[in-house]
Each structure stands twice: as structure tokens, then as C-alpha cells.
Tab-separated table of C-alpha atoms in Angstrom:
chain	number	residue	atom	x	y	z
A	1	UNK	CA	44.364	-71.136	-64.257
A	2	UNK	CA	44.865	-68.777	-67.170
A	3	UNK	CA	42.557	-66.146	-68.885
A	4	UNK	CA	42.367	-68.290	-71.961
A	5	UNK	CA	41.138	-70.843	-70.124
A	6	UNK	CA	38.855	-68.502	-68.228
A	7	UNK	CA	37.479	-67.016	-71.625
A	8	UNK	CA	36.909	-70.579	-73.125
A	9	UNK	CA	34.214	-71.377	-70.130
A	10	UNK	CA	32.791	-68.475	-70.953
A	11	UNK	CA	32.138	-69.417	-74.775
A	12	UNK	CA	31.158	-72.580	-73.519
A	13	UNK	CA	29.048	-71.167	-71.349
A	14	UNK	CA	27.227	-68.883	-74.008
A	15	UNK	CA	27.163	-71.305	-76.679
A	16	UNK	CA	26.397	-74.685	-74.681
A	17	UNK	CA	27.985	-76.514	-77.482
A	18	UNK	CA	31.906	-77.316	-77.336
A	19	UNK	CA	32.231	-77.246	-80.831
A	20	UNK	CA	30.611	-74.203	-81.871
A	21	UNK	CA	32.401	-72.624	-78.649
A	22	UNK	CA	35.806	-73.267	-80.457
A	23	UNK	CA	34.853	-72.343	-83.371
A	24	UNK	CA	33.667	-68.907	-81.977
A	25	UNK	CA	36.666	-68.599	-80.295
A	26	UNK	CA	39.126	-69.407	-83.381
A	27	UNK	CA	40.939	-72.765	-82.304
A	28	UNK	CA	40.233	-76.434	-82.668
A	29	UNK	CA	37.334	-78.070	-80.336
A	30	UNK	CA	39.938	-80.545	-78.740
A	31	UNK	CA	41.971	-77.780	-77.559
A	32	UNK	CA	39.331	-75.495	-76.040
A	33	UNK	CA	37.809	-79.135	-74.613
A	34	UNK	CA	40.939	-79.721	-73.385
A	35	UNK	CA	41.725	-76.359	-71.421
A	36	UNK	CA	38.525	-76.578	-70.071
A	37	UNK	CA	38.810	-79.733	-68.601
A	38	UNK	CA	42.465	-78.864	-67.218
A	39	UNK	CA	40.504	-75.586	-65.704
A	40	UNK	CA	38.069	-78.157	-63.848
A	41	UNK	CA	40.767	-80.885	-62.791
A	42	UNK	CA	42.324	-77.670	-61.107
A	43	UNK	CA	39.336	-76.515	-59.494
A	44	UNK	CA	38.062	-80.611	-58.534
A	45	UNK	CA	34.526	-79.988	-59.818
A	46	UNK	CA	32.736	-79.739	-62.968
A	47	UNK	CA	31.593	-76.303	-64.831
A	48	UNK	CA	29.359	-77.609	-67.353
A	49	UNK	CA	27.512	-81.107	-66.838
A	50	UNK	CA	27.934	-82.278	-70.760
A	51	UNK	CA	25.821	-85.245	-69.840
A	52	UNK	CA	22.905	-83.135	-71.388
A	53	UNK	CA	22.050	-81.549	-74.700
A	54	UNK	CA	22.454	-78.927	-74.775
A	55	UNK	CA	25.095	-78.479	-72.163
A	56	UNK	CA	24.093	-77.093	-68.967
A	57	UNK	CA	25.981	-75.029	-66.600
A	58	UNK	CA	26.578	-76.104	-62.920
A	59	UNK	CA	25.366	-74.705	-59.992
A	60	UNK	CA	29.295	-74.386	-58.631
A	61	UNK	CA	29.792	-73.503	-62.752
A	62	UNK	CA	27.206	-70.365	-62.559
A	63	UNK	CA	29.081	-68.811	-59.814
A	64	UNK	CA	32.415	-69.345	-61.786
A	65	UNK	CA	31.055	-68.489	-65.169
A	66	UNK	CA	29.881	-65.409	-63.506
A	67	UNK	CA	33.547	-64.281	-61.826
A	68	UNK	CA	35.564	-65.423	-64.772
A	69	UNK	CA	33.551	-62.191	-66.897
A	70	UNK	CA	34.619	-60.108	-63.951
A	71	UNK	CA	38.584	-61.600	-64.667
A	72	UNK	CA	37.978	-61.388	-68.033
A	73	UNK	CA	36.916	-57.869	-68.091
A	74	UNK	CA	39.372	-56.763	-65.785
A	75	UNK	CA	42.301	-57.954	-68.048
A	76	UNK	CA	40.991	-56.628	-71.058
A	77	UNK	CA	41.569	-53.608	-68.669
A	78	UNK	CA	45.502	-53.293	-68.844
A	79	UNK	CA	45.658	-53.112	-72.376
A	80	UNK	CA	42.777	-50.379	-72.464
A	81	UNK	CA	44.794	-48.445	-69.591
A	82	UNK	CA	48.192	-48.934	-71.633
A	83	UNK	CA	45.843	-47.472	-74.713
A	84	UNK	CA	44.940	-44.610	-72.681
A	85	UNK	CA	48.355	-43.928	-71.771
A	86	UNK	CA	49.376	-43.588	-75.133
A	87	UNK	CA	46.052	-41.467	-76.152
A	88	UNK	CA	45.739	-44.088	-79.024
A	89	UNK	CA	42.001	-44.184	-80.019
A	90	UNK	CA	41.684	-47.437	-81.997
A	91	UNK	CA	40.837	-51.191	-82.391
A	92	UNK	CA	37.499	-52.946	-82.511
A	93	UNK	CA	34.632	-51.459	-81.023
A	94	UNK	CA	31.453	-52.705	-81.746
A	95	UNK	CA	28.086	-50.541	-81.365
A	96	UNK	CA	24.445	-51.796	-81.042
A	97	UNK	CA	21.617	-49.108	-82.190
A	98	UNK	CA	18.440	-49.673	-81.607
A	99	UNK	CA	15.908	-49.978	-84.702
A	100	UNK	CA	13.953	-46.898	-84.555
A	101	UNK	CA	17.164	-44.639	-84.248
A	102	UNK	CA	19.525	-46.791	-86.880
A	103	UNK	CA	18.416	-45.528	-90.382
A	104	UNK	CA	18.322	-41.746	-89.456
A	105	UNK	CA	21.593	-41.466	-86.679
A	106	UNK	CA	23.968	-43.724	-88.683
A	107	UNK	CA	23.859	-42.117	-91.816
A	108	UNK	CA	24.461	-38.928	-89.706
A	109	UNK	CA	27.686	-39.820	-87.661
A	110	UNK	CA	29.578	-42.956	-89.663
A	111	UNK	CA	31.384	-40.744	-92.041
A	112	UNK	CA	32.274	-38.383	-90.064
A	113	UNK	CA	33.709	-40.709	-87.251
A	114	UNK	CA	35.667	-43.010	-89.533
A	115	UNK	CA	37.390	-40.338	-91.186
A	116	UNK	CA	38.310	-38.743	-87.916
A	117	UNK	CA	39.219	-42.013	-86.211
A	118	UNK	CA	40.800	-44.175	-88.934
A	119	UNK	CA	42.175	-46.693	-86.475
A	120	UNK	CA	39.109	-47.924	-84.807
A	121	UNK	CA	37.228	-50.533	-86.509
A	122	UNK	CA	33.353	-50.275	-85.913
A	123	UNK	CA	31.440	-53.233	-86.131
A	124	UNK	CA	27.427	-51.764	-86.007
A	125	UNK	CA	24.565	-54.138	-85.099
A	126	UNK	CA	21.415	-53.075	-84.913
A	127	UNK	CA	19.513	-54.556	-81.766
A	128	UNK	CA	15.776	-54.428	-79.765
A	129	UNK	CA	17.061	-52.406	-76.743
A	130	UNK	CA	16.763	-55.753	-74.709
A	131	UNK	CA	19.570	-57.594	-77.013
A	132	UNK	CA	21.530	-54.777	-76.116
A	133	UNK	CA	21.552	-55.052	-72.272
A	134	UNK	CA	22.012	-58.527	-72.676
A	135	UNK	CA	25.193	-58.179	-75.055
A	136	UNK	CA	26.385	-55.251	-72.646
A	137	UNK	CA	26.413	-57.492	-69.999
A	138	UNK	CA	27.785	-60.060	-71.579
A	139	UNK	CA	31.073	-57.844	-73.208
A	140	UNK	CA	29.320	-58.105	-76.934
A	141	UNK	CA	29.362	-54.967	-77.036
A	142	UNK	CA	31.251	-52.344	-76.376
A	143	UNK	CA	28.665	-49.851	-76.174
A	144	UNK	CA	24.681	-49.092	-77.327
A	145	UNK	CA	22.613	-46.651	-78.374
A	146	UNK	CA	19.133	-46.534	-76.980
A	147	UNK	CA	15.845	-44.617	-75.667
A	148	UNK	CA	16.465	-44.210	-72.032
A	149	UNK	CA	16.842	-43.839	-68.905
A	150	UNK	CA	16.368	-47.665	-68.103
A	151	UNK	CA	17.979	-47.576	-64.674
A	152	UNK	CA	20.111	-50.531	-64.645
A	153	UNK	CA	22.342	-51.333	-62.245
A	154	UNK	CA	25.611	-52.145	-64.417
A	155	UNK	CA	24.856	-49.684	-67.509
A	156	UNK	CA	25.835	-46.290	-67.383
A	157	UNK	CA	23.950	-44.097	-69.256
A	158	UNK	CA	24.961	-40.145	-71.014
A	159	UNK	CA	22.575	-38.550	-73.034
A	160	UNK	CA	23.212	-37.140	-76.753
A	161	UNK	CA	20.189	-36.334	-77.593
A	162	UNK	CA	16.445	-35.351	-76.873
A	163	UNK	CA	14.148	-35.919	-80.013
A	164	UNK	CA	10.508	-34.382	-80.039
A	165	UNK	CA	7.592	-37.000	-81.581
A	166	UNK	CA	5.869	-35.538	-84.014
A	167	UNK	CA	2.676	-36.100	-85.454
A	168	UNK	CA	1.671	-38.174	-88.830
A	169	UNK	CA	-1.928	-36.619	-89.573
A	170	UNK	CA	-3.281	-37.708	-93.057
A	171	UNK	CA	-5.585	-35.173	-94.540
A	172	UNK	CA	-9.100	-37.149	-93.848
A	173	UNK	CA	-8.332	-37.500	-90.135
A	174	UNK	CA	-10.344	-35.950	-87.373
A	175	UNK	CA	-7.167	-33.737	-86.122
A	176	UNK	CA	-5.892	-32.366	-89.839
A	177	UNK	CA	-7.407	-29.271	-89.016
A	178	UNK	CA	-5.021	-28.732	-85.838
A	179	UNK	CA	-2.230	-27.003	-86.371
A	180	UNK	CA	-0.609	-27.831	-83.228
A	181	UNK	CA	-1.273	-31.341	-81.027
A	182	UNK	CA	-1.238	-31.659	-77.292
A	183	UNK	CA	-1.626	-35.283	-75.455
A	184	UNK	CA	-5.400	-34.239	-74.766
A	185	UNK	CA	-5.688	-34.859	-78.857
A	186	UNK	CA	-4.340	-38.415	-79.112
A	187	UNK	CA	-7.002	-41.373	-78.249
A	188	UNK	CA	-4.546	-44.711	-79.217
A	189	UNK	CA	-7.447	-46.229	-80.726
A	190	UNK	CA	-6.374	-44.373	-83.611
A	191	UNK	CA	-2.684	-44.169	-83.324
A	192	UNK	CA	-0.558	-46.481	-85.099
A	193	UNK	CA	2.467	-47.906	-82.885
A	194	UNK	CA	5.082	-49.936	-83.014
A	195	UNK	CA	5.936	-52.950	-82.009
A	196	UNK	CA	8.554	-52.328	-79.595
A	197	UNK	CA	9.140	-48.410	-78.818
A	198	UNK	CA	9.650	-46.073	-76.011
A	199	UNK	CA	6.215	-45.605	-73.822
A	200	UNK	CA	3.884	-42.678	-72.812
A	201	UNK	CA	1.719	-42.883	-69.802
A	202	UNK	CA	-0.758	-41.506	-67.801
A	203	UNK	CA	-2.932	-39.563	-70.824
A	204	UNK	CA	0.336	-39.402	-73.350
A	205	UNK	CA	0.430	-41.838	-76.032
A	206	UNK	CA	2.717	-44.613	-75.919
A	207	UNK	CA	4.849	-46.037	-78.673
A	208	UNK	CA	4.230	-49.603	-78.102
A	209	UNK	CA	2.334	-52.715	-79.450
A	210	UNK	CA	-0.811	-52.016	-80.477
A	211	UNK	CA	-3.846	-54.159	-81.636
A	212	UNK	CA	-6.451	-52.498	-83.425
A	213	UNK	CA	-10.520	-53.139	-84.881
A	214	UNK	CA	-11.242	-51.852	-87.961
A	215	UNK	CA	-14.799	-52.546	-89.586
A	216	UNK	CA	-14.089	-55.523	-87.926
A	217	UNK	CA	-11.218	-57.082	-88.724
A	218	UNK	CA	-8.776	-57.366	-86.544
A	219	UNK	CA	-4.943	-56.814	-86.979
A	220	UNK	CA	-1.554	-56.651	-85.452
A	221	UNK	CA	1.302	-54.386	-86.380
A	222	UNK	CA	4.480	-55.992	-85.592
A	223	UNK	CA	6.287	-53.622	-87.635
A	224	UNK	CA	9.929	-51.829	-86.405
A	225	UNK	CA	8.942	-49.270	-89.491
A	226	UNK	CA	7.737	-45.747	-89.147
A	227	UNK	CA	7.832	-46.133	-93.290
A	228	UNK	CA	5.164	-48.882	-92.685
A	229	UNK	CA	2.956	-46.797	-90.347
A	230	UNK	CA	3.033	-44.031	-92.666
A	231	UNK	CA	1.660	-45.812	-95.736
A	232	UNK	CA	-0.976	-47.503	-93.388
A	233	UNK	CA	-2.259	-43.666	-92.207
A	234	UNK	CA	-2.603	-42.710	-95.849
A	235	UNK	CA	-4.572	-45.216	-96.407
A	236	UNK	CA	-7.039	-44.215	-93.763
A	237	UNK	CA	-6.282	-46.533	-90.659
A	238	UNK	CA	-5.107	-43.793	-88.606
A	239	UNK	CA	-2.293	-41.331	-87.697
A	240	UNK	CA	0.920	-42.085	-86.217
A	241	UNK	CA	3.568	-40.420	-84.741
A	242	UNK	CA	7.138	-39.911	-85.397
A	243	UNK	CA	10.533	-39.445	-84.264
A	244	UNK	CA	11.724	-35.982	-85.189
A	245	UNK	CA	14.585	-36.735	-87.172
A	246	UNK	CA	12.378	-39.515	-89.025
A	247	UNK	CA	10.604	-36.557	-90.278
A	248	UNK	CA	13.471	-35.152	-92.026
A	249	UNK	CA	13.351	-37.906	-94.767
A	250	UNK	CA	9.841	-37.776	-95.599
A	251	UNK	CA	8.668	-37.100	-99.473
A	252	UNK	CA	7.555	-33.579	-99.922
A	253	UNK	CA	3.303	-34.202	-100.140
A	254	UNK	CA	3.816	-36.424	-96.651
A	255	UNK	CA	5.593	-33.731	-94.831
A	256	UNK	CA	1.765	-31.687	-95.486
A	257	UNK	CA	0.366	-34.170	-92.953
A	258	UNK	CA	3.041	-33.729	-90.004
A	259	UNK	CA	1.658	-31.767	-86.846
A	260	UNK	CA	4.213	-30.747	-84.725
A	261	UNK	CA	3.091	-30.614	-80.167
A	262	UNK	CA	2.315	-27.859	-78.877
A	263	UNK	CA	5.504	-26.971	-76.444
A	264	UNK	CA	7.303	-28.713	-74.313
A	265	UNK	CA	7.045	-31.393	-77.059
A	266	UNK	CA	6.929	-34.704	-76.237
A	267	UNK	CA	10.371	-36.679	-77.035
A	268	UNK	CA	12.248	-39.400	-76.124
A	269	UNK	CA	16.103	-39.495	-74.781
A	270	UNK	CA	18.849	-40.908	-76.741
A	271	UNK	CA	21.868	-42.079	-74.737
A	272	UNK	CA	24.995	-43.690	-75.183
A	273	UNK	CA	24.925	-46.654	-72.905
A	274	UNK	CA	27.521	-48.368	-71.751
A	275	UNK	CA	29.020	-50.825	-69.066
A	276	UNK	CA	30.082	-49.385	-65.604
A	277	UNK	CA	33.567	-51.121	-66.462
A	278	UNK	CA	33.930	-48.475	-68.960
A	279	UNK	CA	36.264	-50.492	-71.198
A	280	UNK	CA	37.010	-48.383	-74.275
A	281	UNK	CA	36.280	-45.496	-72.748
A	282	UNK	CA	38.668	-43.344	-75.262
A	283	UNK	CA	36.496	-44.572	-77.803
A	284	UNK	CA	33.121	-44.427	-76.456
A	285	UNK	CA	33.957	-40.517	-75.484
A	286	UNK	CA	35.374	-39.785	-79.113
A	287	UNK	CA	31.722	-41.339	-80.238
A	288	UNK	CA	29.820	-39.324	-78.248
A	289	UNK	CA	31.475	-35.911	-78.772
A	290	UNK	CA	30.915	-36.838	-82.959
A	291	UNK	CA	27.419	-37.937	-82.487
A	292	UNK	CA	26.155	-35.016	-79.880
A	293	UNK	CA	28.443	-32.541	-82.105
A	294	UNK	CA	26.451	-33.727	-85.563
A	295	UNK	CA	22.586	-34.073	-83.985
A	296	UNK	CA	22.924	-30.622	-81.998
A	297	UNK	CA	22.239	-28.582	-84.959
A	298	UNK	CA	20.040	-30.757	-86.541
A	299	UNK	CA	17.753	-31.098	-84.156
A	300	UNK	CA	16.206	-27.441	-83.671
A	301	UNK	CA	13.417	-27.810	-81.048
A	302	UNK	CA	14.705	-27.229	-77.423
A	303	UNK	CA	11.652	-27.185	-75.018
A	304	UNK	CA	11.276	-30.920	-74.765
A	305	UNK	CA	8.919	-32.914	-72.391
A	306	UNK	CA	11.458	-36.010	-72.239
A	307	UNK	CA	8.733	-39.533	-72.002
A	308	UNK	CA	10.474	-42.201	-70.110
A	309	UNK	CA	10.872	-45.741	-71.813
A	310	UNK	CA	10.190	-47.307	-68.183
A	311	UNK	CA	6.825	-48.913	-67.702
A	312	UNK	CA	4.593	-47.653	-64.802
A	313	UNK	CA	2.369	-49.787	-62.914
């Protein structure tokens, strides 16, 4: 049994195709097929029944599948504790970033970092925060960046920032003559939400799907765009509300329309989230000293009511 054959179940395993599994993992299909087949004549049972299409995984094959990312992990360790050793910061790393935080953190941080840290090669994908998990768990990613806390068992989770919502208000609506909001102000038949976002509950407003009626005609906004729910406010369809730094980018005449909470603002947490392996761990640290370093003095509010993402019953 070797790793290589270990980490060629697993691509098999993700991929359920041999071919596309070898191609992912940079050799020829007859050779992964073939150390995967040596890994099972050791073993005397099958991993992956390829009687079906797509290939299916075992029952004995789950239970492998899922120790060989434990192996796996663990000897991606050794080089990561010789890195340490050396204090040599470098090598792949690749982030996921949620949509709602990409355009405004990235633009903040990636100079900055790959000037300081030259040797590390970031790969950035932006992901729904439930890509993310999965890819964490999966060792697709080194680390993420999302809303928390989420309380999972295998992420670990450090905060960098706390960002206060703010509220979109176009002149014609009934709270343009407030100049500061509470929760009491917000009814969410008026709000305009996203798609996928970070939730308020029990009389806050909650950035999530949202299906409205207006006049009578009846529409969804599946949009991951605060730019979008803007545009749709001026026109009349409602307010919205918006992630502090968000706000920063707004066009002169829109910024007129922003109504800031009364304090503690409402706001979400941004963390760095990561796998309790804590592979990388140089890295992810030298990340999240840039980041928290960069968004301190941008972000000026400090009394903060932090919303939790969770969902409450």
C-alpha cells in the first residue's frame, strides 16, 4: 500500500470516472487503473464496483475512501512540519471566499500579501459557503473565508472581521426620512435579499431568499449582487441592505440613500475557516495577520450586534 495509491482512490472516488480521475491526477488512466486495482488485490475486496455508471463506491470502499483522506492528510503533514521548521512560508495554497465578501476583501488584501509573501502561490475561488465546507473537507482547499460561526465539527474557525449592515433607502421610501434604522424599522416585505446570505431572526431582517408581490406580479431574486439590489431599490421595489464595506464603492448620489443602525449595529462575522488538521498553518496565519491588519482601519464602527448565519427553528 502506498500514498499514491491511497490518493488515486481518492480521485476515483471524487470523480467516479477512471479516466477523468487520471487525468486530474496528471498520469495515464492505465496506470492510476492499475494501482488501484493492485491497492484492492492487496486488501481482497473491491473499492469501487465499476459495474455501474457512474462508478459507485463500496460499502467496505466508503470506510476506506474515508481513512485514506485521514493518511493522506497526515502525510501531507511531514512536509508542512519540515516547512515549519525552516519558517519557509510558501507553495500552493488555495483560498475559497464567499460571494458577498469577494469583490470588496480581495481587492483589499491580494497586493499586499503577494508582495509580502512572494513564494506562496494563491489560487482564489470564489464559493457559496456550502462549496466551501465541502472542499474543506475534502483537502480542496486549504482554507475559506466566510460569514460565521457555523459550528462544525472539523472546521476551525478565527474571526478577522465584524462588518455592520447598512441600510439602502431610496429617496421615495417610507423610512428616507430616518436618519438612523433599528430592526423595529425593517418589515422584509420590502427588503430586497439575496439569494444566499447570512440570516437575521427573531424581529431582525435576514439576508436570505426572498420572494416578493408587487402590483401583482410575482418575482424571484436569485441574485449574489448587492449592485443588482441597488438598481432594483431605485427603481422603487424597495430598500435593501448592505454590507459595510460594500458601501464604500457606491457612486456619490447612491451613498445619499444609505442609513446607517442605530448602535450596536447589526453585522455579520467574517472568519478565516479552516480544517482542524491545520495543514498550512504558516500560511493561513501570515493570511490572517494581512487581512485583519488591512480591514481594521477600514472598518470604523466598533459597537457591533454580530447576527449569526445559523438558522433557528
Amino acid at each position: 500500500m502506498t500514498i499514491t495509491q491511497l490518493q488515486y482512490v481518492l480521485a476515483v472516488a471524487e470523480y467516479k470516472n477512471f479516466t477523468l480521475a487520471a487525468e486530474k491526477s496528471f498520469v495515464t488512466q492505465p496506470t492510476l487503473s492499475m494501482q488501484v486495482q493492485k491497492l484492492e488485490d492487496e486488501l481482497g475486496v473491491l473499492i469501487f464496483d465499476r459495474g455501474k455508471k457512474p462508478i459507485t463506491i463500496t460499502e467496505v470502499g466508503k470506510k476506506i475512501v474515508d481513512q485514506a483522506k485521514n493518511i493522506v492528510a497526515e502525510a501531507e503533514r511531514i512536509k508542512d512540519i519540515v516547512d515549519q521548521d525552516k519558517g519557509f512560508i510558501g507553495g500552493d495554497y488555495t483560498l475559497g471566499i464567499i460571494p458577498t465578501v469577494m469583490p470588496t476583501l480581495l481587492p483589499m488584501f491580494l497586493n499586499t500579501f503577494i508582495k509580502k509573501y512572494p513564494k506562496v502561490n494563491l489560487i482564489i475561488k470564489e464559493q457559496p459557503t456550502d462549496a466551501l465546507i465541502r472542499n474543506l473537507l475534502d483537502g480542496h482547499l486549504d482554507a475559506a473565508i466566510a460569514a460565521t460561526p457555523l459550528e462544525i465539527e472539523f472546521i476551525k474557525e478565527r474571526p478577522l472581521y465584524y462588518e455592520p449592515f447598512v441600510g439602502y433607502v431610496p429617496q421615495n421610501h417610507r423610512l428616507s426620512g430616518e436618519q438612523l434604522l433599528t430592526t423595529e424599522h425593517l418589515d422584509v416585505s420590502d427588503i430586497l435579499l439575496l439569494q444566499d446570505g447570512h440570516c437575521f431572526r427573531d424581529g431582525v431582517i435576514n439576508l436570505c431568499k426572498s420572494t416578493k408581490n408587487i402590483q401583482g406580479e410575482q418575482f424571484k431574486i436569485e441574485s449574489g449582487s448587492f449592485e443588482t439590489l441597488v438598481s432594483l431599490a431605485d427603481e422603487g421595489m424597495g430598500m435593501t441592505l448592505l454590507p459595510y464595506l460594500n458601501t464604500l464603492q457606491l457612486e456619490s448620489n447612491k451613498k445619499r440613500n444609505l442609513k446607517p443602525f442605530k448602535s450596536p449595529s447589526p453585522a455579520r462575522e467574517i472568519s478565516l475557516i479552516y480544517h482542524k488538521s491545520e495543514l498550512k498553518i504558516q500560511i493561513t496565519d501570515a493570511l490572517r495577520e494581512v487581512i485583519s491588519s488591512i480591514v481594521r482601519g477600514a472598518i470604523a464602527f466598533q459597537d457591533v450586534k454580530i447576527i449569526s448565519p445559523l438558522a433557528k427553528n
